[in-house]
Coordinates of C-alpha atoms and ligand atoms in Angstrom, one line a residue:
X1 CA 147.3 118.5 93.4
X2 CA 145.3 116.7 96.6
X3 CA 142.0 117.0 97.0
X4 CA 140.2 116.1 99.6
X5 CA 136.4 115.6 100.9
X6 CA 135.4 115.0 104.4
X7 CA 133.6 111.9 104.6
X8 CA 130.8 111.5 107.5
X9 CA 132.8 110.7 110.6
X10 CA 136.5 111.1 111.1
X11 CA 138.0 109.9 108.2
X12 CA 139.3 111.9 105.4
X13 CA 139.5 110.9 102.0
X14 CA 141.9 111.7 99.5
X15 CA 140.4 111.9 95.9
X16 CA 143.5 111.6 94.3
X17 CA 144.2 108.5 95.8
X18 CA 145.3 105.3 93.7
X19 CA 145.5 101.5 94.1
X20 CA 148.9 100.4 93.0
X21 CA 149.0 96.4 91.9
X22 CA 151.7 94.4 91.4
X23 CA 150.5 91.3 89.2
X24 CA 151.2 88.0 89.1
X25 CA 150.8 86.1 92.4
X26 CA 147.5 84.1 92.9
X27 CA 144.8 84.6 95.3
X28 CA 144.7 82.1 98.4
X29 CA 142.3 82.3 101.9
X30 CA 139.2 83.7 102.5
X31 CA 137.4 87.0 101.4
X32 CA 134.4 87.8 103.6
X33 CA 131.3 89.2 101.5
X34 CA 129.4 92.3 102.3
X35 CA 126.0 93.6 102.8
X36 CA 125.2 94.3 99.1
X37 CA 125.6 98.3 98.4
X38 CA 122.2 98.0 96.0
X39 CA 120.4 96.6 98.5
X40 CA 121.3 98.8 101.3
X41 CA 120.2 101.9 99.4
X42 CA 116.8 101.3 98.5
X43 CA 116.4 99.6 102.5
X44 CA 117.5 103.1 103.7
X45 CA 115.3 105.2 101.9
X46 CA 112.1 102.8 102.5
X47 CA 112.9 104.4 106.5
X48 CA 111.2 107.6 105.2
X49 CA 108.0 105.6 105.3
X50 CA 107.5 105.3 108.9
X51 CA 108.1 107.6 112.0
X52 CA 109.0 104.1 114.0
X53 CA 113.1 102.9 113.7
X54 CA 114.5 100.9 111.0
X55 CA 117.3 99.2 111.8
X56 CA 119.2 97.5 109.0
X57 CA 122.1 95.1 109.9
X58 CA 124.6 94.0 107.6
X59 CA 124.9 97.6 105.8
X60 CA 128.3 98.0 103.9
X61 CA 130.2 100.8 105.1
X62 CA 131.2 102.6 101.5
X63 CA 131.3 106.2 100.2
X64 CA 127.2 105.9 98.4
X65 CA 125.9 104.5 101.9
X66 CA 127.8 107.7 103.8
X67 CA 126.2 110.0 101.0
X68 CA 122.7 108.6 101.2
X69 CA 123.3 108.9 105.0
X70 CA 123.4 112.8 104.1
X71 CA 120.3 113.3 101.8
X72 CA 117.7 111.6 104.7
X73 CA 119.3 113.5 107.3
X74 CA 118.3 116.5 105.1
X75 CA 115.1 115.1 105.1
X76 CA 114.7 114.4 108.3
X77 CA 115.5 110.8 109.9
X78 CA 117.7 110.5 112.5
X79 CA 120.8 108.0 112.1
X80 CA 122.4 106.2 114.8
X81 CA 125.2 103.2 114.4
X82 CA 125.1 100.5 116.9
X83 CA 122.9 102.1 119.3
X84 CA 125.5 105.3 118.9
X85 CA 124.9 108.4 117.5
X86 CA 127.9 108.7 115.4
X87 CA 127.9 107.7 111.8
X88 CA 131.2 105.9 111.5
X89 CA 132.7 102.7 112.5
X90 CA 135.9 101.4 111.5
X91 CA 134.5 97.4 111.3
X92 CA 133.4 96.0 108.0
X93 CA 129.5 95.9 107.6
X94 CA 127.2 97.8 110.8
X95 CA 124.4 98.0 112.1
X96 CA 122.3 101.3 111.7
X97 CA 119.1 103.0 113.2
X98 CA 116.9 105.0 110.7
X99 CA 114.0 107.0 112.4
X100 CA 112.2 109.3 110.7
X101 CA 110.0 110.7 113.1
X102 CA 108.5 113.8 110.8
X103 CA 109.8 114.4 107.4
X104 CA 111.9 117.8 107.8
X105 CA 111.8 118.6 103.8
X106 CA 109.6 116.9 101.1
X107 CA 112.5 118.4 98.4
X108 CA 115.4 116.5 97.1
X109 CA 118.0 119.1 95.8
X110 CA 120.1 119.0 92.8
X111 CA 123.3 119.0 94.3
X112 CA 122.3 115.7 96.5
X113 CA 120.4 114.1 94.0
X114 CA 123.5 114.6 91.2
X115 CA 125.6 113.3 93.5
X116 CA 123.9 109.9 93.4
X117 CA 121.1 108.5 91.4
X118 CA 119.4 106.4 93.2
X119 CA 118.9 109.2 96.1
X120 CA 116.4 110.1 93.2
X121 CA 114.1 107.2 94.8
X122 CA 112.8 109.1 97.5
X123 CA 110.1 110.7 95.5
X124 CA 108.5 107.4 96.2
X125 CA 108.1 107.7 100.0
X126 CA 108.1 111.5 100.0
X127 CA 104.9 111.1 98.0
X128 CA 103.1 108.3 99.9
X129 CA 103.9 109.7 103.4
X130 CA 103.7 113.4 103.3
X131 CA 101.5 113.7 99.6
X132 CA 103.9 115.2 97.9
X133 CA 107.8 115.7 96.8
X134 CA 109.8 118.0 95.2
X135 CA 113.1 116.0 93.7
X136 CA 115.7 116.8 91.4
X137 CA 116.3 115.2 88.4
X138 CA 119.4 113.2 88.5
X139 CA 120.5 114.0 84.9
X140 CA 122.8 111.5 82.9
X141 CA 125.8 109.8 84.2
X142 CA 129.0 108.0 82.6
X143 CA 127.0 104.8 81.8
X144 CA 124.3 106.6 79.8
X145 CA 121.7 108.8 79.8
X146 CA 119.0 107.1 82.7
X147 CA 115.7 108.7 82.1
X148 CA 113.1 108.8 84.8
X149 CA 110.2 108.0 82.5
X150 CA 109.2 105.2 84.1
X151 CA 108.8 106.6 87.3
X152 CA 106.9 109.6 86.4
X153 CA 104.6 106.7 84.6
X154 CA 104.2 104.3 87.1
X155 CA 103.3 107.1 89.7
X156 CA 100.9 109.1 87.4
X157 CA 99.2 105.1 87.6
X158 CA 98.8 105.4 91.5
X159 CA 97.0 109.6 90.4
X160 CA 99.8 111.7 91.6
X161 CA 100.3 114.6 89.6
X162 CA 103.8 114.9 88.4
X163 CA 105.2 118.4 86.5
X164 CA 108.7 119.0 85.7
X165 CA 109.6 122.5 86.4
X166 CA 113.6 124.1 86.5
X167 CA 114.9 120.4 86.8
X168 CA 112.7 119.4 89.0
X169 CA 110.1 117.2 89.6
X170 CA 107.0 118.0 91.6
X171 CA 105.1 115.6 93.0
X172 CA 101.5 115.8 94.5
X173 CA 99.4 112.8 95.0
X174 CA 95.4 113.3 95.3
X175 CA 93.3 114.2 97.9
X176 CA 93.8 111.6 100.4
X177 CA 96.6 110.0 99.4
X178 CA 97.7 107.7 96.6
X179 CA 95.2 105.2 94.7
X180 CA 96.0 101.5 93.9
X181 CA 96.1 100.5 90.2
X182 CA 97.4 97.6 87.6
X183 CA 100.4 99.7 85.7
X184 CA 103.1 97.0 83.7
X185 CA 106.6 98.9 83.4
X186 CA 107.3 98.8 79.4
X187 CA 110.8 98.0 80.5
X188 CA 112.1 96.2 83.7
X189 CA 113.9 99.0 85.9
X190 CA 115.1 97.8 89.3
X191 CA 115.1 101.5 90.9
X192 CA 110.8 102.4 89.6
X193 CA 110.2 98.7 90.5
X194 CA 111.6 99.6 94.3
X195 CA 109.9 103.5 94.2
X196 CA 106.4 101.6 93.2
X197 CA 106.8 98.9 95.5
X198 CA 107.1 101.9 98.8
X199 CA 104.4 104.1 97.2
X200 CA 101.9 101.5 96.2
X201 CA 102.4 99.9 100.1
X202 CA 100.9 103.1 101.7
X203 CA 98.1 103.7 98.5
X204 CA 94.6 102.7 99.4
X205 CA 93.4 99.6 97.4
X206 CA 95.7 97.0 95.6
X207 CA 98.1 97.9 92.9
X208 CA 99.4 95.1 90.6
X209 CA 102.7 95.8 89.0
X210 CA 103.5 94.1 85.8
X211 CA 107.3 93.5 84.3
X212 CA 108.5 94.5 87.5
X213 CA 112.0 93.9 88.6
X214 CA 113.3 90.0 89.3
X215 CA 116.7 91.2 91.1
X216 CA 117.2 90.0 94.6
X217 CA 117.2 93.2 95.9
X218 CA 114.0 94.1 94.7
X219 CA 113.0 90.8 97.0
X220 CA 115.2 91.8 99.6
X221 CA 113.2 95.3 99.9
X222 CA 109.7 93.9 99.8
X223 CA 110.8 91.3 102.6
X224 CA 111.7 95.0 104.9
X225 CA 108.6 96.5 103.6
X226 CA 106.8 93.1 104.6
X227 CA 108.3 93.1 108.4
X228 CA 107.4 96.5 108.4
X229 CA 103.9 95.7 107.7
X230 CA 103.0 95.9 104.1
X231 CA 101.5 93.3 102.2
X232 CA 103.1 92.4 99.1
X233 CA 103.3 89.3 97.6
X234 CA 105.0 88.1 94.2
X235 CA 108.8 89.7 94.7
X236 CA 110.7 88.1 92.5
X237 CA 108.8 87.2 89.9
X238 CA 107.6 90.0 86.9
X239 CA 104.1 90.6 88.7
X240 CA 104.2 92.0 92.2
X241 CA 101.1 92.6 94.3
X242 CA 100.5 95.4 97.2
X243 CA 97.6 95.5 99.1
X244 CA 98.2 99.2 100.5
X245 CA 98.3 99.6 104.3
X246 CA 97.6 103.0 106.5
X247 CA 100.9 103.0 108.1
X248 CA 103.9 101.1 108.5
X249 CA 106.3 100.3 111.6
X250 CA 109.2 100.3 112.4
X251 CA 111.3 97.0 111.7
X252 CA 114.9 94.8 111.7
X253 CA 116.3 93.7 108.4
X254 CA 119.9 92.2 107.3
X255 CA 120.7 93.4 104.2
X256 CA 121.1 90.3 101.6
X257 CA 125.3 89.8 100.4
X258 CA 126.3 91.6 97.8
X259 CA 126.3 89.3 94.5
X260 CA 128.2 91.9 92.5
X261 CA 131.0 91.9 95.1
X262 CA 130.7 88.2 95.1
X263 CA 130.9 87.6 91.6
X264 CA 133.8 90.5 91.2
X265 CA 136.0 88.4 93.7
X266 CA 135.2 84.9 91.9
X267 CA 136.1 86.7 88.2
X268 CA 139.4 87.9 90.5
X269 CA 140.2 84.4 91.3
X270 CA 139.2 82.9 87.9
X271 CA 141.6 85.5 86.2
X272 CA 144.6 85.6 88.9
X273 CA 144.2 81.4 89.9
X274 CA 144.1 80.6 93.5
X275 CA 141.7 79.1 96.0
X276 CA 139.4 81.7 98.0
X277 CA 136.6 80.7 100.2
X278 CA 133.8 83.7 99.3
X279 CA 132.4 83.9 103.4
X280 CA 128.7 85.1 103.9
X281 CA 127.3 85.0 100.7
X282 CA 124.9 82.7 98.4
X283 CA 125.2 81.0 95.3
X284 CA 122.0 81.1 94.0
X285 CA 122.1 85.6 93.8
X286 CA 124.1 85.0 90.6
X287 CA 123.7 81.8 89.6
X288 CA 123.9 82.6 86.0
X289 CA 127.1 84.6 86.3
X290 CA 128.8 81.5 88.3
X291 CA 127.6 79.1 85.5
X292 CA 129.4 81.6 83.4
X293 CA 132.7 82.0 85.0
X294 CA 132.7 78.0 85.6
X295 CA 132.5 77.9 82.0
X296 CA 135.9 79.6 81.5
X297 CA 137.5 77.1 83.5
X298 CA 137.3 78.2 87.2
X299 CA 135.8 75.2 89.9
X300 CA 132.6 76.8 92.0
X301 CA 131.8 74.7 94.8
X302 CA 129.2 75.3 97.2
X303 CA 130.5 75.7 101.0
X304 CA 128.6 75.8 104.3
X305 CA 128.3 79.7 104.6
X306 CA 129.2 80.8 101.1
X307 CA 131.7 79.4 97.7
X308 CA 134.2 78.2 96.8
X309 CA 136.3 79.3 93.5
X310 CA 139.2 77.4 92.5
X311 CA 141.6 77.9 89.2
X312 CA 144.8 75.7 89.6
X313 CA 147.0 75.2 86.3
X314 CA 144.3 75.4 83.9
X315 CA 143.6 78.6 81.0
X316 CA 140.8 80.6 80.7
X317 CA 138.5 79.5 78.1
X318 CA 136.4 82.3 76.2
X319 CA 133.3 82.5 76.4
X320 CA 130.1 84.8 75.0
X321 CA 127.6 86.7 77.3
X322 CA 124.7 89.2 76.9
X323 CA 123.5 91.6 79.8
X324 CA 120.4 90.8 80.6
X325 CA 117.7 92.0 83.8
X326 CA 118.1 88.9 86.4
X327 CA 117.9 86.2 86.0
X328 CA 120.0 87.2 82.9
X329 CA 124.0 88.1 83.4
X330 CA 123.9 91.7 85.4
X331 CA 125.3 94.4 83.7
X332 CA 127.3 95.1 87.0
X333 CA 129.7 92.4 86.2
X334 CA 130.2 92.8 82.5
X335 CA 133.1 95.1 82.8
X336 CA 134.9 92.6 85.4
X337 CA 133.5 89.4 82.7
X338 CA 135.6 91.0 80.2
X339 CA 138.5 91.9 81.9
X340 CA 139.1 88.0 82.7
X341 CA 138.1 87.3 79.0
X342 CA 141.0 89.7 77.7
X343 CA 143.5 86.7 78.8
X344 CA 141.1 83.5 77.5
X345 CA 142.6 81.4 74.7
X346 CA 140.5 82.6 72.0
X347 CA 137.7 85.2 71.0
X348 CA 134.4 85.8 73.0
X349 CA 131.9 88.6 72.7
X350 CA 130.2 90.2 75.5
X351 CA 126.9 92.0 74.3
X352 CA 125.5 94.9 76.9
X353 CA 121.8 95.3 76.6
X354 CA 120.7 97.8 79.7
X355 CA 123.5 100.7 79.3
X356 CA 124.4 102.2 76.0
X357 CA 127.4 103.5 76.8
X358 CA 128.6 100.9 79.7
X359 CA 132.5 99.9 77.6
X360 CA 134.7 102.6 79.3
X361 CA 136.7 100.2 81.2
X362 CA 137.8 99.1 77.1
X363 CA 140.2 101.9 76.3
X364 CA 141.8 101.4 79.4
X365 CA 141.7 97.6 79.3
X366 CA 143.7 98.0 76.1
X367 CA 146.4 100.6 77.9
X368 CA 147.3 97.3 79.8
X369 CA 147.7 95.1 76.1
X370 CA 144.0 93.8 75.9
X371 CA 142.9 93.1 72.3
X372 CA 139.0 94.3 72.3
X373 CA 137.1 96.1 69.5
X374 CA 133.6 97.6 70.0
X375 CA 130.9 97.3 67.1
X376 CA 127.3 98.9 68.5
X377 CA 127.0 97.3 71.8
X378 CA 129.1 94.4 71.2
X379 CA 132.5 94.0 72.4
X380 CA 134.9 91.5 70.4
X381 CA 137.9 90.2 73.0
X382 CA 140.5 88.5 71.2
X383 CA 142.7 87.2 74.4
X384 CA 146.2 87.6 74.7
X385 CA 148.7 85.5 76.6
X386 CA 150.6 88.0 78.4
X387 CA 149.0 91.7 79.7
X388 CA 151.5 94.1 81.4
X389 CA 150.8 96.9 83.9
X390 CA 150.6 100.4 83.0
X391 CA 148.9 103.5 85.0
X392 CA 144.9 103.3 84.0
X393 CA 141.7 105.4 85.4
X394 CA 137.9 104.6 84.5
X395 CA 134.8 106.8 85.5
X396 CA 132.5 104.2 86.9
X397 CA 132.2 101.9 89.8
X398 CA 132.3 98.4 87.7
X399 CA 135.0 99.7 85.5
X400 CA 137.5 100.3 88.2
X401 CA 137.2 97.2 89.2
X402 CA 137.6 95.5 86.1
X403 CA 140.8 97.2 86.0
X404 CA 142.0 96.1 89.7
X405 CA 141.5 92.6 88.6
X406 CA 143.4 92.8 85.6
X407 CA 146.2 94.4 87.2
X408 CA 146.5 91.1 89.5
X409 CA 147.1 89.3 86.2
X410 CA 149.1 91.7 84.5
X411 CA 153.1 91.7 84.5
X412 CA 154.8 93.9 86.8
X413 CA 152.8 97.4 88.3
X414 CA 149.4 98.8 87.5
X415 CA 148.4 102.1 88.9
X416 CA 144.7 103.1 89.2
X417 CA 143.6 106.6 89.5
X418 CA 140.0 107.8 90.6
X419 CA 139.9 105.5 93.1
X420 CA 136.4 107.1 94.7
X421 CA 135.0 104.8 92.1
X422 CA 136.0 101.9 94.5
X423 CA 135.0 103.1 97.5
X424 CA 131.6 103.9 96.6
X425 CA 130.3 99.9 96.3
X426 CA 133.5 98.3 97.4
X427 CA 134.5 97.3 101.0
X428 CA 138.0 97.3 102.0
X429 CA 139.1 96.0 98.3
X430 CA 142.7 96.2 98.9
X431 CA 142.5 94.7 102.5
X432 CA 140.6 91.9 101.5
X433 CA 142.6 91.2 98.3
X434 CA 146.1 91.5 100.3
X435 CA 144.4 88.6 102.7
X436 CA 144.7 86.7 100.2
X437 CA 148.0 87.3 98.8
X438 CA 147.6 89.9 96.2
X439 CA 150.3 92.9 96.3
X440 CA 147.7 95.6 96.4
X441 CA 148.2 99.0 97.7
X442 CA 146.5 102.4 98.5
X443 CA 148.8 105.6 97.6
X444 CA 147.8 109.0 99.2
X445 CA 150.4 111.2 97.4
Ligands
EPZ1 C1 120.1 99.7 89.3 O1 120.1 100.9 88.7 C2 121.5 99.6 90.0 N1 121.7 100.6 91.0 C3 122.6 99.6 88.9 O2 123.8 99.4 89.6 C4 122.4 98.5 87.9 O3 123.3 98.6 86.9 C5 121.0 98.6 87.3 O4 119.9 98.6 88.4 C6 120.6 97.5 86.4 O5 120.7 96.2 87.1 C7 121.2 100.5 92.2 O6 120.6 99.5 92.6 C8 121.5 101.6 93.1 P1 117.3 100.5 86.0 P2 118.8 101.6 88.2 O7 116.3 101.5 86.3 O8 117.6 101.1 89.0 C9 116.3 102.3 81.8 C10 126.1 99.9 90.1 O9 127.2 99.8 89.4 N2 115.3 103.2 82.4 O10 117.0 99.0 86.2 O11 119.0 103.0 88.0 C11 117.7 102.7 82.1 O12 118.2 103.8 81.4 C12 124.8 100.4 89.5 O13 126.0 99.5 91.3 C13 114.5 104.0 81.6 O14 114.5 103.9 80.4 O15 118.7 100.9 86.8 C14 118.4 101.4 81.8 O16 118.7 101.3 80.4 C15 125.0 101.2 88.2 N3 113.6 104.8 82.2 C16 117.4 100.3 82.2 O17 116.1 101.0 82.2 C17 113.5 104.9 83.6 O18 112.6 105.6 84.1 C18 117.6 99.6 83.5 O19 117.8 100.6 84.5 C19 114.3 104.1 84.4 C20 115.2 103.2 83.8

């Protein structure tokens, strides 16, 4: 049977769709990078924070950036791409104008917020504009459980009053709004490091975060919420600093590349060989995971307006990695690390440290002839020489990817199912992989 689901625009998308691979050819030309999907999100949600426009260039156009698109309407801001009012463009990455003039509805509800976690974060904004917010909680997904704790925590610091009542939370901050404090996260958590960073910017005082978030798209957010006229300093390293502000304005941001889809297409290249010029993106966003790919034999080369990966003739050497926070190797990339490990010349472990249950992609991995075994959260990858098609699905984003780029090195056809993984953090895959030579197709049955 075909589903379908409208997405916002004209386009309708067929949730039964697949991606059929034929493997074996190399990857040659250039794949442009986008706006980075986990940098996008958190930039569209800090527009609930002023009743001026927000205009974010670079965004990616994807499935989670049409959803989110949904929630703020529901809570009041007003969307327009390119000066236009519709929502949809057929180019690669737009531009888009957020304005929130008043917030319509402090409540998040369950079936938006289940949809997609990280619409969770408005709480953060919800609270600091309008003094209180009533949001869903987002519940468990494939990759593990993903409590809130640290939210509720770190916003209890700044005196709101947070209950949980019929799976939902309700916010209220004091009397005159939210109060500066020092609060250190007991674990780094790149979503409550973003949802402090918006509250704390409208508190009154200074709030001093400790263990917050290093990712660049924790920086990336605190450089908006800067042009927008907050005042925090520290981004990117483990103590951030916001001297709260009355009000913010409105403001123009490019969202920073994506270094998950940038790492994703140098794995592709390391595991398929080739030469592919990665356009509009920047080394140092993953530096750790291109150290780590050149170390299983792949050439990374800085170019004028991105890199350069190159794997002529030689194997694939195996090599260890543990998930870590950044600067550490991101979790996002450890399903697509061990695809290109299943074909390395010996054994390599890969370690995950944020997600407990992030090893989906290895059952299916192994319906393709990859020789993995899992002991707690370490995965042993004994390569193989040869892996050969077969029809595979996964249930998160990462892990359909892992499995596209081991279908481009597997023998004859691979068919992947539950493509909606894809197109929520993945522009155009198949377009820009048959750019550059790949046999990659979308089927609509
Ligand atoms: C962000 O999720 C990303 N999502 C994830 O990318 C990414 O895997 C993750 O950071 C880690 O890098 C977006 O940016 C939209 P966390 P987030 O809070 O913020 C635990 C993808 O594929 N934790 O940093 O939700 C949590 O369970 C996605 O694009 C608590 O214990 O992740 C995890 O073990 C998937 N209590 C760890 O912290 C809390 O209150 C790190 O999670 C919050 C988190």
């Amino acid at each position: 049977m075909v589903t379908r689901e409208r997405r916002a625009g004209a386009r309708w998308v067929y949730y039964m769709d697949r991606i059929r691979i034929i493997g074996g050819n190399p990857l040659n030309g250039v794949i442009p990078i986008s706006g980075a999907k986990n940098a996008a999100l958190p930039l569209m949600i800090a527009s609930l924070l002023t009743s001026d426009t927000l205009t974010l260039e670079n965004v990616p156009h994807l499935a989670d950036v049409e959803q989110l698109v949904r929630i703020l309407g529901n809570h009041g801001v007003d969307i327009a791409v390119n000066g236009r009012r519709e929502r949809q463009t057929d180019g690669y990455s737009r531009t888009i104008h957020f304005t929130c003039r008043t917030i319509a509805d402090t409540t998040a509800p369950y079936d938006l917020v289940s949809k997609m976690r990280a619409s969770f974060w408005v709480i953060g904004p919800l609270l600091a504009r309008e003094g209180k917010a009533r949001v869903s909680l987002p519940g468990g997904c494939a990759i593990g459980t993903r409590p809130v704790d640290l939210f509720i925590e770190g916003l209890q610091a700044l005196g709101a009053t947070m209950e949980i009542d019929g799976g939902y939370i309700n916010a209220t901050a004091p009397k005159g709004g939210l109060i500066g404090t020092r609060y250190t996260f007991p674990k780094v958590s790149v979503g409550a490091s973003h949802v402090m960073m918006m509250a704390a910017s409208l508190a009154r005082g200074t709030t001093v975060i400790g263990n917050a978030a290093r990712e660049p798209e924790v920086v990336d957010l605190a450089n908006c919420l800067n042009a927008m006229g907050a005042k925090i300093t520290g981004a990117g390293t483990q103590t951030i600093t916001i001297e709260g502000v009355t009000s913010l304005s409105g403001a123009r941001h490019r969202v920073l590349p994506d270094r998950i889809e940038t790492g994703t297409y140098a794995m592709a290249v390391a595991m398929a060989g080739g030469d592919v010029v990665l356009e509009g993106t920047r080394a140092d966003l993953l530096e750790t995971a291109l150290e780590t790919i050149r170390r299983s034999g792949a050439e990374i080369t800085d170019t004028a307006d991105g890199i350069r990966v190159v794997r002529n003739g030689g194997g694939i050497k195996p090599v260890d990695i543990v998930t870590d926070p950044f600067p550490g190797f991101p979790t996002d990339l450890q399903a697509q690390f061990m695809a290109l490990m299943t074909k390395s010349s010996g054994v390599s472990h890969i370690t995950e440290t944020i997600f407990e249950n992030r090893f989906m992609h290895v059952q299916e991995l192994a319906r393709l002839g990859a020789k993995i075994s899992l002991s707690g959260q370490t995965a042993k990858i004994e390569g193989v020489q040869r892996l050969r098609g077969a029809p595979v699905m996964a249930t998160d984003l990462r892990a359909s990817v892992s499995l596209v780029i081991a279908g481009l090195a597997a023998e004859g056809e691979t068919m992947v199912s539950r493509v909606y993984h894809l197109d929520r953090g993945f522009e155009r895959l198949e377009e820009k992989l048959t750019r550059c030579g790949a046999i990659v197709e979308r089927v609509s049955d």
